[in-house]
Coordinates of C-alpha atoms and ligand atoms in Angstrom, one line a residue:
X1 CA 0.0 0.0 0.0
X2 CA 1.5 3.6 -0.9
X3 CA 1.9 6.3 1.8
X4 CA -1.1 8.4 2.5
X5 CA -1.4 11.5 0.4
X6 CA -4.3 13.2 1.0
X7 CA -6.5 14.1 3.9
X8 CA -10.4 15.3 3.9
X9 CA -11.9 17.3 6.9
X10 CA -15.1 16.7 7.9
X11 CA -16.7 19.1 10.5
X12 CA -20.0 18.1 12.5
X13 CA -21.9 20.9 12.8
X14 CA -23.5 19.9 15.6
X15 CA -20.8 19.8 18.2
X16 CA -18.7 21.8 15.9
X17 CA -16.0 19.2 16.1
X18 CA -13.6 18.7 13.3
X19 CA -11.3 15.5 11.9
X20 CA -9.4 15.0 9.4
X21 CA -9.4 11.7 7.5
X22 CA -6.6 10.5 5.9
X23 CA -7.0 8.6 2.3
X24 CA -5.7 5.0 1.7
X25 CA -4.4 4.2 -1.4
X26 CA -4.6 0.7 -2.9
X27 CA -2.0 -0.9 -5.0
X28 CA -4.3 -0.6 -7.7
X29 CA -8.1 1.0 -8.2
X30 CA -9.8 4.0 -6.3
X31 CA -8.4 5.5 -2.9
X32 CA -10.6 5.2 0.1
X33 CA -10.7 7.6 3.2
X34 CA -10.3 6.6 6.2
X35 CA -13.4 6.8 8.5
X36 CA -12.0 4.2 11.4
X37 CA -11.6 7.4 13.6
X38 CA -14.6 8.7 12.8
X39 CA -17.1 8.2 15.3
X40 CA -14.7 8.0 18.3
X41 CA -13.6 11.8 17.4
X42 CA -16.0 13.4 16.1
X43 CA -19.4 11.2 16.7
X44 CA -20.4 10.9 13.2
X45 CA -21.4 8.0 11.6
X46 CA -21.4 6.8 8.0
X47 CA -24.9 5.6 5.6
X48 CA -24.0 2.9 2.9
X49 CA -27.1 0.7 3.2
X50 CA -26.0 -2.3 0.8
X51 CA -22.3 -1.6 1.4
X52 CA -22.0 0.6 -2.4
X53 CA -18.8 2.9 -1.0
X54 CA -17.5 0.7 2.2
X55 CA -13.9 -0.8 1.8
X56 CA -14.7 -3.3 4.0
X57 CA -11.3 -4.9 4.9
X58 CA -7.6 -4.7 3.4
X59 CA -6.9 -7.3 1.6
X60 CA -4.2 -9.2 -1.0
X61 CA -6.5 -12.2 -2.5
X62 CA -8.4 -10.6 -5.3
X63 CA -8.5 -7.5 -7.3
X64 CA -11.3 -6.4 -9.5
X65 CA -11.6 -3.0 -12.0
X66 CA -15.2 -2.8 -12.9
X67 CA -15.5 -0.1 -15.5
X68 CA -12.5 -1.7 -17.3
X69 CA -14.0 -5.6 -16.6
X70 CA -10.4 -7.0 -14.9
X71 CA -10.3 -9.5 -12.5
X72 CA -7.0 -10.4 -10.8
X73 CA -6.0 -13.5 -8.2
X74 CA -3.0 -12.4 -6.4
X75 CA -2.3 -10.2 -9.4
X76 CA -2.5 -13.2 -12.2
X77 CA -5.3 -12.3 -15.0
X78 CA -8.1 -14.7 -14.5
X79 CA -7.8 -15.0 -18.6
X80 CA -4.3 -16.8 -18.2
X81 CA -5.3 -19.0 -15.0
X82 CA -8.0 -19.9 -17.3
X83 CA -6.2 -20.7 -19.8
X84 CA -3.2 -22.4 -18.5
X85 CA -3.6 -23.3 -14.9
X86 CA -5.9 -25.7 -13.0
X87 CA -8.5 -25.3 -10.3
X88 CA -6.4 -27.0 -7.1
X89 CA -3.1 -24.9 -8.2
X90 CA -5.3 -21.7 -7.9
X91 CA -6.5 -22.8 -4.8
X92 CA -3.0 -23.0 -3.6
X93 CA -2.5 -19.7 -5.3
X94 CA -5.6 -18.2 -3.2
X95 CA -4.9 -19.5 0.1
X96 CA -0.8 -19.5 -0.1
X97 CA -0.5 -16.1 -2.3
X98 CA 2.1 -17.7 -5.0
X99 CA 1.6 -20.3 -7.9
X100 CA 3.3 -23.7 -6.1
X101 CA 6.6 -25.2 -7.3
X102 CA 6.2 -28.2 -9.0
X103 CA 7.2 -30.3 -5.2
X104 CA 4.8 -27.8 -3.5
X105 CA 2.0 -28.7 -5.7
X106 CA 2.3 -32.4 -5.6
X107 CA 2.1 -32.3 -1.4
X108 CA -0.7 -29.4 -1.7
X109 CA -2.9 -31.9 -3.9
X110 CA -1.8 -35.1 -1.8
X111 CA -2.7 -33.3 1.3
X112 CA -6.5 -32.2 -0.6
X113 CA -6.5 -35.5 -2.2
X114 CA -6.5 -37.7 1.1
X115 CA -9.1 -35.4 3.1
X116 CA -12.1 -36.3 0.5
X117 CA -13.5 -39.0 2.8
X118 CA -16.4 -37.7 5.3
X119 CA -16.6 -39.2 8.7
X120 CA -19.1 -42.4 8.6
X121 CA -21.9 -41.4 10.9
X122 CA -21.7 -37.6 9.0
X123 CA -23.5 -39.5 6.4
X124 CA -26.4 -40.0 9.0
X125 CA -26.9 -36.3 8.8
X126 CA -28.1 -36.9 4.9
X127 CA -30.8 -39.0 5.7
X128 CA -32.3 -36.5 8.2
X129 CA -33.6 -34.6 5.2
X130 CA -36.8 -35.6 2.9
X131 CA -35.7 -36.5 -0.2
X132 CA -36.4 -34.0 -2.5
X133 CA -35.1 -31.3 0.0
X134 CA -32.9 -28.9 -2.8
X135 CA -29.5 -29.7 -2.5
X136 CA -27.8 -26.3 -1.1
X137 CA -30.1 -26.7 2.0
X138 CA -28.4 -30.0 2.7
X139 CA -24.8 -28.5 2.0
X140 CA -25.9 -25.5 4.2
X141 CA -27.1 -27.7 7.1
X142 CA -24.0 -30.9 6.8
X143 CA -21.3 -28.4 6.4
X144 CA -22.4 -26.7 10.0
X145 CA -22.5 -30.0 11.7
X146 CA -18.6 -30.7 10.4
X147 CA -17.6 -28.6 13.5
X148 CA -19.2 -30.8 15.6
X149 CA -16.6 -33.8 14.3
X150 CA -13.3 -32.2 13.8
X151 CA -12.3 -31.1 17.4
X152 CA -8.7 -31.8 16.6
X153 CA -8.6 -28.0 14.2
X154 CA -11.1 -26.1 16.2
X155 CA -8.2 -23.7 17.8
X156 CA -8.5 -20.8 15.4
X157 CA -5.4 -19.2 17.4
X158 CA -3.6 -21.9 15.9
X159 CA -1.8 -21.4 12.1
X160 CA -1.7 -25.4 12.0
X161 CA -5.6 -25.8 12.7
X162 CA -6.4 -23.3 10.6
X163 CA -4.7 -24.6 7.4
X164 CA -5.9 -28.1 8.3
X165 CA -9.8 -26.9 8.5
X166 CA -9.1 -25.0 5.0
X167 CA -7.8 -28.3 3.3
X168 CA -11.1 -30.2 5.1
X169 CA -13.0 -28.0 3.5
X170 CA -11.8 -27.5 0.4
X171 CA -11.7 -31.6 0.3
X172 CA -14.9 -32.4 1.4
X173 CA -17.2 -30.1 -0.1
X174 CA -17.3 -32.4 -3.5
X175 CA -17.8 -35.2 -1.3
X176 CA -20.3 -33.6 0.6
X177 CA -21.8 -31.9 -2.8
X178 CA -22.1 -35.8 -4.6
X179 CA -23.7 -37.1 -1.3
X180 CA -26.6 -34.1 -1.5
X181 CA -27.3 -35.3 -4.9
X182 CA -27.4 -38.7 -4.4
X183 CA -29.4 -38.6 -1.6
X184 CA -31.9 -36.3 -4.2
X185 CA -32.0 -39.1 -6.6
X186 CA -32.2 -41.8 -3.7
X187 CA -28.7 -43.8 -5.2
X188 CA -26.3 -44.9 -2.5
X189 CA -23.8 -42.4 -1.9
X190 CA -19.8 -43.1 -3.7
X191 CA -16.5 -43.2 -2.4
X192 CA -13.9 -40.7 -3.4
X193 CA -11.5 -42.3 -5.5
X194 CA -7.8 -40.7 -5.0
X195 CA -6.2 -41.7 -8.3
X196 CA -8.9 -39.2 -10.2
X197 CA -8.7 -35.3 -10.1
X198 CA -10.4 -33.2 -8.0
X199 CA -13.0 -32.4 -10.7
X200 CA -13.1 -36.0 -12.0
X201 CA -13.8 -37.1 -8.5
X202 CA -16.6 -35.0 -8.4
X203 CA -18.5 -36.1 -11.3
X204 CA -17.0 -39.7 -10.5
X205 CA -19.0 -39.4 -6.6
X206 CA -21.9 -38.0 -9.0
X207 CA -22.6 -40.4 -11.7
X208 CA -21.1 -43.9 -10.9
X209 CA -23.3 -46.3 -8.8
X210 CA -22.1 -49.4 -6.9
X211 CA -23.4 -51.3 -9.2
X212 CA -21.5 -49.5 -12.2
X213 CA -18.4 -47.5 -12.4
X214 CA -18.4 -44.5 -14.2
X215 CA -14.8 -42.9 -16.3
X216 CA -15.2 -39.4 -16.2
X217 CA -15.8 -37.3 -19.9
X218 CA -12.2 -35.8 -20.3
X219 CA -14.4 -33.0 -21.8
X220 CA -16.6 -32.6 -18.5
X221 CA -13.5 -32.5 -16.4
X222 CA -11.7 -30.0 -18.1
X223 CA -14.8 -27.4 -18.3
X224 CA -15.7 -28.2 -14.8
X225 CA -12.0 -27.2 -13.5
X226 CA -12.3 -23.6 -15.6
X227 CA -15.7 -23.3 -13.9
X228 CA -13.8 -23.9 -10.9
X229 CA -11.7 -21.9 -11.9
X230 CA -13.3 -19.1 -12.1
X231 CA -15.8 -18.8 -9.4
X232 CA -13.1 -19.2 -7.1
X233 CA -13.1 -16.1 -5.5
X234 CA -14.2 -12.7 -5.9
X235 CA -13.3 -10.4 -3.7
X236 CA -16.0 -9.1 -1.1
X237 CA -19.0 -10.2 -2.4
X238 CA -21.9 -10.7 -0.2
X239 CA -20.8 -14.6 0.8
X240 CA -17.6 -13.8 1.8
X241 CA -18.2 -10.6 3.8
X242 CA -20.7 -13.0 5.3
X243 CA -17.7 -15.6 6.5
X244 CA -15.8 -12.4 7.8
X245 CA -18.3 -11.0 9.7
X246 CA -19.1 -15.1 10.8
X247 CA -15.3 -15.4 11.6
X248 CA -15.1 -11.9 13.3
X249 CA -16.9 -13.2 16.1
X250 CA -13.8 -16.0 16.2
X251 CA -16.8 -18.2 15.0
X252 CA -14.8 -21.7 13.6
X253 CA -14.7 -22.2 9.8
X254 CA -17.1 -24.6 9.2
X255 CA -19.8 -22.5 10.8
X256 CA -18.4 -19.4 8.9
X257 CA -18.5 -21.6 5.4
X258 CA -22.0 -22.9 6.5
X259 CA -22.6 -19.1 6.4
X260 CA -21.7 -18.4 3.5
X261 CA -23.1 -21.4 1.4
X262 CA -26.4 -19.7 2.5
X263 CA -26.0 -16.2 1.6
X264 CA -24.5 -18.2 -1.8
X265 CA -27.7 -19.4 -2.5
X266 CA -29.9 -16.0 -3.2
X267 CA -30.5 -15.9 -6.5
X268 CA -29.1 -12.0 -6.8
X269 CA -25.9 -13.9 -6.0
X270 CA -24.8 -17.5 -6.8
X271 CA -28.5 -18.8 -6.8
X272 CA -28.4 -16.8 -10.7
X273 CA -27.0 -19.9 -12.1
X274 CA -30.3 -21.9 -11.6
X275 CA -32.6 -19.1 -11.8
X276 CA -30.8 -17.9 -15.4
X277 CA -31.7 -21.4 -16.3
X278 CA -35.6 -21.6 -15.1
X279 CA -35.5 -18.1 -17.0
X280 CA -34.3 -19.6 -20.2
X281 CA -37.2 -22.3 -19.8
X282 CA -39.9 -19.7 -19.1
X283 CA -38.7 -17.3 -21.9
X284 CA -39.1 -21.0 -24.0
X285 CA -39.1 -19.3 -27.5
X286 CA -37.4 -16.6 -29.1
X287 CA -40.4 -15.0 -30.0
X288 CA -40.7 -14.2 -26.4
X289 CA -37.7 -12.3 -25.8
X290 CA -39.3 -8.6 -26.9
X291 CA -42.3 -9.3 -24.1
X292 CA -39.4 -10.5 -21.3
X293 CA -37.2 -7.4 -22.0
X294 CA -39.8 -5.3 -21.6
X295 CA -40.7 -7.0 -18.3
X296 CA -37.1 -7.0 -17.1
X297 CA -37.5 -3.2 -17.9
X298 CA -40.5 -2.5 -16.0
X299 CA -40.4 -0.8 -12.6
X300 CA -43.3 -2.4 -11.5
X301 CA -42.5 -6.1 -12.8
X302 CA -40.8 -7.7 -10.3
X303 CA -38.9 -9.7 -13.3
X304 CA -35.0 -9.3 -13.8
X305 CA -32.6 -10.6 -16.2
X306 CA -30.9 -13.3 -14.4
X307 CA -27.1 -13.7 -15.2
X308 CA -27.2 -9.8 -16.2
X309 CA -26.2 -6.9 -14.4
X310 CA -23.3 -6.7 -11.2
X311 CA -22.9 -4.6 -9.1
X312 CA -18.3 -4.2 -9.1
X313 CA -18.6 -4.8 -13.6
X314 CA -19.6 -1.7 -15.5
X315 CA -18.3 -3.7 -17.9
X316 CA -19.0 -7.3 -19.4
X317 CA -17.6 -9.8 -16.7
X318 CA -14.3 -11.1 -17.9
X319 CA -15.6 -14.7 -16.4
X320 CA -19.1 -14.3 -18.7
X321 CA -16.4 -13.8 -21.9
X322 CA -14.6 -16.7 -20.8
X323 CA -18.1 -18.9 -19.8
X324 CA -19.5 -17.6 -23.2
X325 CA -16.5 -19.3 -25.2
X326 CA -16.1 -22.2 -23.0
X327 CA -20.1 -22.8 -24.2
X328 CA -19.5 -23.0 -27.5
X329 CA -16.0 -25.5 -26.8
X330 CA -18.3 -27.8 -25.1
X331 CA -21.8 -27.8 -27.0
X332 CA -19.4 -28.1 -30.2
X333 CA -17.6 -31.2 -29.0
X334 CA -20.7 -32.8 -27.7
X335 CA -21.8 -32.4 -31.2
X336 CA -24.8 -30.0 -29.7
X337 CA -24.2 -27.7 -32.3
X338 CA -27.8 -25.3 -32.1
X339 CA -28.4 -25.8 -28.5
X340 CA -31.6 -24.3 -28.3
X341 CA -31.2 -22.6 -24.8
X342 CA -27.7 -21.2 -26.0
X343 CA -29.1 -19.5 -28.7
X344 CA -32.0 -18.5 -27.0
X345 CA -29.6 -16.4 -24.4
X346 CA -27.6 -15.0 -27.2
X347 CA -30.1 -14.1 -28.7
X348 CA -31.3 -12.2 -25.1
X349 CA -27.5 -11.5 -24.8
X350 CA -27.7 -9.5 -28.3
X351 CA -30.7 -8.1 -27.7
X352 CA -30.2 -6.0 -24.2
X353 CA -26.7 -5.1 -25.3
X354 CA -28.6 -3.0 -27.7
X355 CA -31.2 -1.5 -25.7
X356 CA -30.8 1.7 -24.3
X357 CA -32.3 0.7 -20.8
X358 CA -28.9 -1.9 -20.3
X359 CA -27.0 0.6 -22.0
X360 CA -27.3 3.4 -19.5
X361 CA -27.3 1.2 -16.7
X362 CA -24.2 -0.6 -17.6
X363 CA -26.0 -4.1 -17.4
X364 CA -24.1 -6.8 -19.1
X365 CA -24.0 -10.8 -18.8
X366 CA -22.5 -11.8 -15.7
X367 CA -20.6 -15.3 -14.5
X368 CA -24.1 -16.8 -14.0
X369 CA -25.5 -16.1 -17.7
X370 CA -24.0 -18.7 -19.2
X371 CA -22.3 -21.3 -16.6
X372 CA -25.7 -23.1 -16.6
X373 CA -26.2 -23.9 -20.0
X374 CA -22.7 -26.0 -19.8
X375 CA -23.6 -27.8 -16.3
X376 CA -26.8 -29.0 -18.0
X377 CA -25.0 -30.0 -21.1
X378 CA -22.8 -32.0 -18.8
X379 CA -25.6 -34.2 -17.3
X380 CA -25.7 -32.2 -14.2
X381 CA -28.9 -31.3 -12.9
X382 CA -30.5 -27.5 -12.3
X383 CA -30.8 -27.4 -8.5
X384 CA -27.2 -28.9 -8.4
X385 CA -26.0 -25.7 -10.0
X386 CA -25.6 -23.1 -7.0
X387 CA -23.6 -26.3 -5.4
X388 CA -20.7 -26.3 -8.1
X389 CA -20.5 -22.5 -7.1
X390 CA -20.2 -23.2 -3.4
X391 CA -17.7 -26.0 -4.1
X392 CA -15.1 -23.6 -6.0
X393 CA -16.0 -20.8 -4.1
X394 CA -14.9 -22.7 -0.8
X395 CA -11.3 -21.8 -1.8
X396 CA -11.9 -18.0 -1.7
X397 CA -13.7 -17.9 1.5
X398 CA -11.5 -20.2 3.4
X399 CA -8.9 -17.9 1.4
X400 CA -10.2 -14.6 2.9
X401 CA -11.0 -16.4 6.5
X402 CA -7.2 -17.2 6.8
X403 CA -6.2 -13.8 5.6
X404 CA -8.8 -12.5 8.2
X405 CA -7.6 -14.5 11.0
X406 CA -4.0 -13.5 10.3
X407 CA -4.9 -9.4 10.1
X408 CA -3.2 -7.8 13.1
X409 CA -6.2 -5.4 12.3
X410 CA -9.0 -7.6 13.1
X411 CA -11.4 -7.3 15.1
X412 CA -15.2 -8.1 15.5
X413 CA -17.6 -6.6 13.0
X414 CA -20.2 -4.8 14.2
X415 CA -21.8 -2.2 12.0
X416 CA -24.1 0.6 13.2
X417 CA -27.7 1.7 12.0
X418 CA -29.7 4.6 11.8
X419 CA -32.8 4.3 13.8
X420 CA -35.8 5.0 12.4
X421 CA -38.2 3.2 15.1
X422 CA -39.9 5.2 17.8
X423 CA -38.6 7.5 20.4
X424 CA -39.1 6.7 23.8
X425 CA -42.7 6.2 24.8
X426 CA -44.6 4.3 28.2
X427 CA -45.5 0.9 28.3
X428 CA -49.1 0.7 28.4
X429 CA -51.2 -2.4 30.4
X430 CA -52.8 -5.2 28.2
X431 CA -56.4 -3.6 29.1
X432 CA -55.6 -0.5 28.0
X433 CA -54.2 -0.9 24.7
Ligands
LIG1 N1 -32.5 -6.8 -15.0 C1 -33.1 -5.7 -15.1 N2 -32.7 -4.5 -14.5 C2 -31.7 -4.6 -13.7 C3 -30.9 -5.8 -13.5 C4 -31.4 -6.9 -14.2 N3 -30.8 -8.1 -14.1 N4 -29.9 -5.6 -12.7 C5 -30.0 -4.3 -12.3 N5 -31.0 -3.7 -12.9 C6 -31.4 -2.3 -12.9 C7 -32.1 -2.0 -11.5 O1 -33.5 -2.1 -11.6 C8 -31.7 -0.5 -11.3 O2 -32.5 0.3 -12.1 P1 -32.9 1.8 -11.6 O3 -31.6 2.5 -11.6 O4 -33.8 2.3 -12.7 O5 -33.5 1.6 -10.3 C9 -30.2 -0.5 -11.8 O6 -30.2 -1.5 -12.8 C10 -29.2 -0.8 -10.8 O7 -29.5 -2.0 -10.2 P2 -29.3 -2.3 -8.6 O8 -30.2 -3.4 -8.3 O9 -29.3 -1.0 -7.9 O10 -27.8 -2.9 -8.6 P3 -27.1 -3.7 -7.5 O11 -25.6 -3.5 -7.6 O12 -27.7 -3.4 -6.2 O13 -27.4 -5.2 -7.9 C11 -27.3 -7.4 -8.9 C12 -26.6 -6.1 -8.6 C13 -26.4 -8.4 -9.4 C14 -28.0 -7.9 -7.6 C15 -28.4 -7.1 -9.9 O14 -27.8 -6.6 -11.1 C16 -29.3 -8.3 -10.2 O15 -30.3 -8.5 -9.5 N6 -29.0 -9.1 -11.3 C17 -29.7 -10.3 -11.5 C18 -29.3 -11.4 -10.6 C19 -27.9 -11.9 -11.0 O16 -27.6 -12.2 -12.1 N7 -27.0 -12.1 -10.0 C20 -25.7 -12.7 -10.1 C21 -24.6 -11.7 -9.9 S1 -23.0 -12.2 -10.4 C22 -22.6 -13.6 -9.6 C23 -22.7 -13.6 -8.1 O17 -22.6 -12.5 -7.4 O18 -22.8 -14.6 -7.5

């Protein structure tokens, strides 16, 4: 971080008490001033409802430019991790801060490779819920309750704990994921198998059945790892500030996770991946679109374009680009050349880019638009969507819960209000009311 260059003064005009802030300047993007002072000195707080001009944290994980549509990982260009890396080096990338050695990445995927396997009775915890429960609400609920068996890496004082709970976690949530679906579709759950991948895994816990093994699609793996890869992490999106303000309160990690698998699943955050989907469905036939535009347009439709719109990106998400492409890879090798739904959302895609309402309000495709379209080409089911999110997103928030943990700076999270409620007034008797 540079040195501090410029100061702002802010008087209250009610106790006539002056400050003067001092501005923090990032390696890259916008400056912010420093209000930390603010209230002890001059007894002023700050509005932001919905967080749009709070730096919440310093941190070194993940940078984004939204008017210019960058995102970063320790600095890398999530076009060239894309590209050329894999989803368990990023993780090491995320959680670590460098790309491994070739030694260091061999232990780091032994080490993730031999914590798949979930504790026998945790399995009883999946036939607590009815069947068709939807599978995030069983993630949400088992990942909670894997406090309540690793007591060995509860001390989050400890380095050694706390970089043992992140490789449970990042190691069990495809087992954990494969077990919610199975349970779904009432099939036994599979064993982790530790000569596959950790993507192959996945789709191996998925779609093989005792009574038939199942060799992973080379094709399926390799999209699945870019997916991975790129909903890894993204900075301080409303999940993760969810696991901070969880862990602030020196809550352990699988309760902060368990957190933030539920404030994953709204569909204005990583629930867009299934609701994008059921949108597709609805919209049905191109000769819909005009009608759902207009919808998405009115103020008093309740109807958004899922997958569009973000709230960092002024700019078309550099993950949507790289979703949008990886689309076409896979429907083309699958032979799926006119996938209906595809072209149906370019088609929507094409159509909003051009409309001045999107125009002026900077809407464009996000990470969700598209990521759909390839899960279901791959066999895996809609309410399974939001799951493969929370899987790869695991890595960034046990990422930022480290990086939290480690902060000299920390401390609980407690955010004030404005109240708008009554002012004092006397409690009346039952009778009298
Ligand atoms: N369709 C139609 N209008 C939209 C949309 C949309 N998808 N998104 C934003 N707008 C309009 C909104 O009505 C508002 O208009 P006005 O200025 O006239 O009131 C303006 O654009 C600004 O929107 P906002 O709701 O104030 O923006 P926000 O930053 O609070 O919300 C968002 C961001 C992502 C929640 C929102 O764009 C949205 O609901 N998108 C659809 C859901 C979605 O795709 N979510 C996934 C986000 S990316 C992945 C992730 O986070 O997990």
């Amino acid at each position: 971080m540079e040195a501090d260059k410029q100061a702002y003064t802010l008087t209250n005009n009610r106790t006539q008490t002056s400050i003067t802030l001092p501005e923090r300047r990032p390696v890259q993007g916008d400056p912010a001033v420093d209000i930390s002072r603010l209230y002890r000195e001059a007894s002023l707080l700050t509005f932001d409802p919905g967080f749009m001009s709070t730096a919440s944290c310093e941190s070194k994980i993940t940078f984004i430019d939204g008017d210019a549509g960058i995102l970063e990982y320790r600095g890398y260009p999530i076009e060239q991790l894309a590209q050329h890396g894999n989803f368990v080096e990023t993780a090491y990338l995320l959680l670590y801060g460098e790309l491994p050695s070739v030694s260091e990445l061999t232990d780091f995927t032994d080490i993730i490779t031999h914590h798949t396997m979930l504790n026998k009775s945790l399995y009883n915890f999946f036939e607590g819920f009815h069947h068709d429960a939807h599978p995030m609400a069983i993630m949400v609920g088992v990942v909670g309750s894997l406090s309540a068996f690793y007591h060995d890496s509860l001390d989050i004082k400890n380095p050694r704990h706390r970089d043992i709970s992140a490789h449970r976690l990042i190691a069990k949530m495809p087992t954990i994921a494969a077990a919610c679906y199975k349970h779904n579709i009432g099939q036994p759950s599979i064993f982790p198998r530790n000569d596959l991948s950790y993507c192959a895994n996945l789709l191996h816990m998925m779609f093989a059945t005792p009574c038939e093994d199942y060799e992973p699609d080379p094709l399926a793996v390799e999209a699945l790892d870019t997916l991975f890869i790129l909903h890894a992490d993204h900075e301080q999106n409303a999940s993760t500030s969810t696991v901070r303000l969880a862990g602030s309160s020196q809550a352990n990690p699988f309760a902060c996770i368990a957190a933030g698998i539920a404030s994953l699943w709204g569909p204005a955050h990583g629930g867009a991946n299934e609701a994008v989907l059921n949108m597709l469905e609805e919209i049905g036939d191109p000769a819909q679109l005009d009608r759902f535009i207009a919808k998405a347009k009115d103020r008093q439709d309740h109807f958004r374009l899922m997958g569009f719109g973000h709230r960092v990106y002024k700019n078309y998400d550099p993950r949507a680009a790289i979703v949008r492409e990886l689309c076409k890879k896979v429907l083309a090798k699958l032979g799926d050349h006119n996938n209906p739904l595809f072209e149906l959302a370019q088609r929507l895609e094409d159509i909003a880019l051009q409309d001045d309402y999107f125009i002026e309000r900077k809407l464009y495709p996000n990470v969700d638009f598209y990521s759909g379209i390839i899960y279901e080409a791959l066999g895996i089911p809609k309410n399974m969507f939001t799951v493969m999110f929370a899987i790869a997103r695991t890595v960034g928030w046990v990422s930022h819960w480290t990086e939290m943990m480690n902060d000299p700076q920390q401390r609980i999270g407690r955010p004030r209000q404005l109240y708008t409620g009554y002012a004092r007034r006397q409690y009346q008797p039952l009778t009298e009311r």
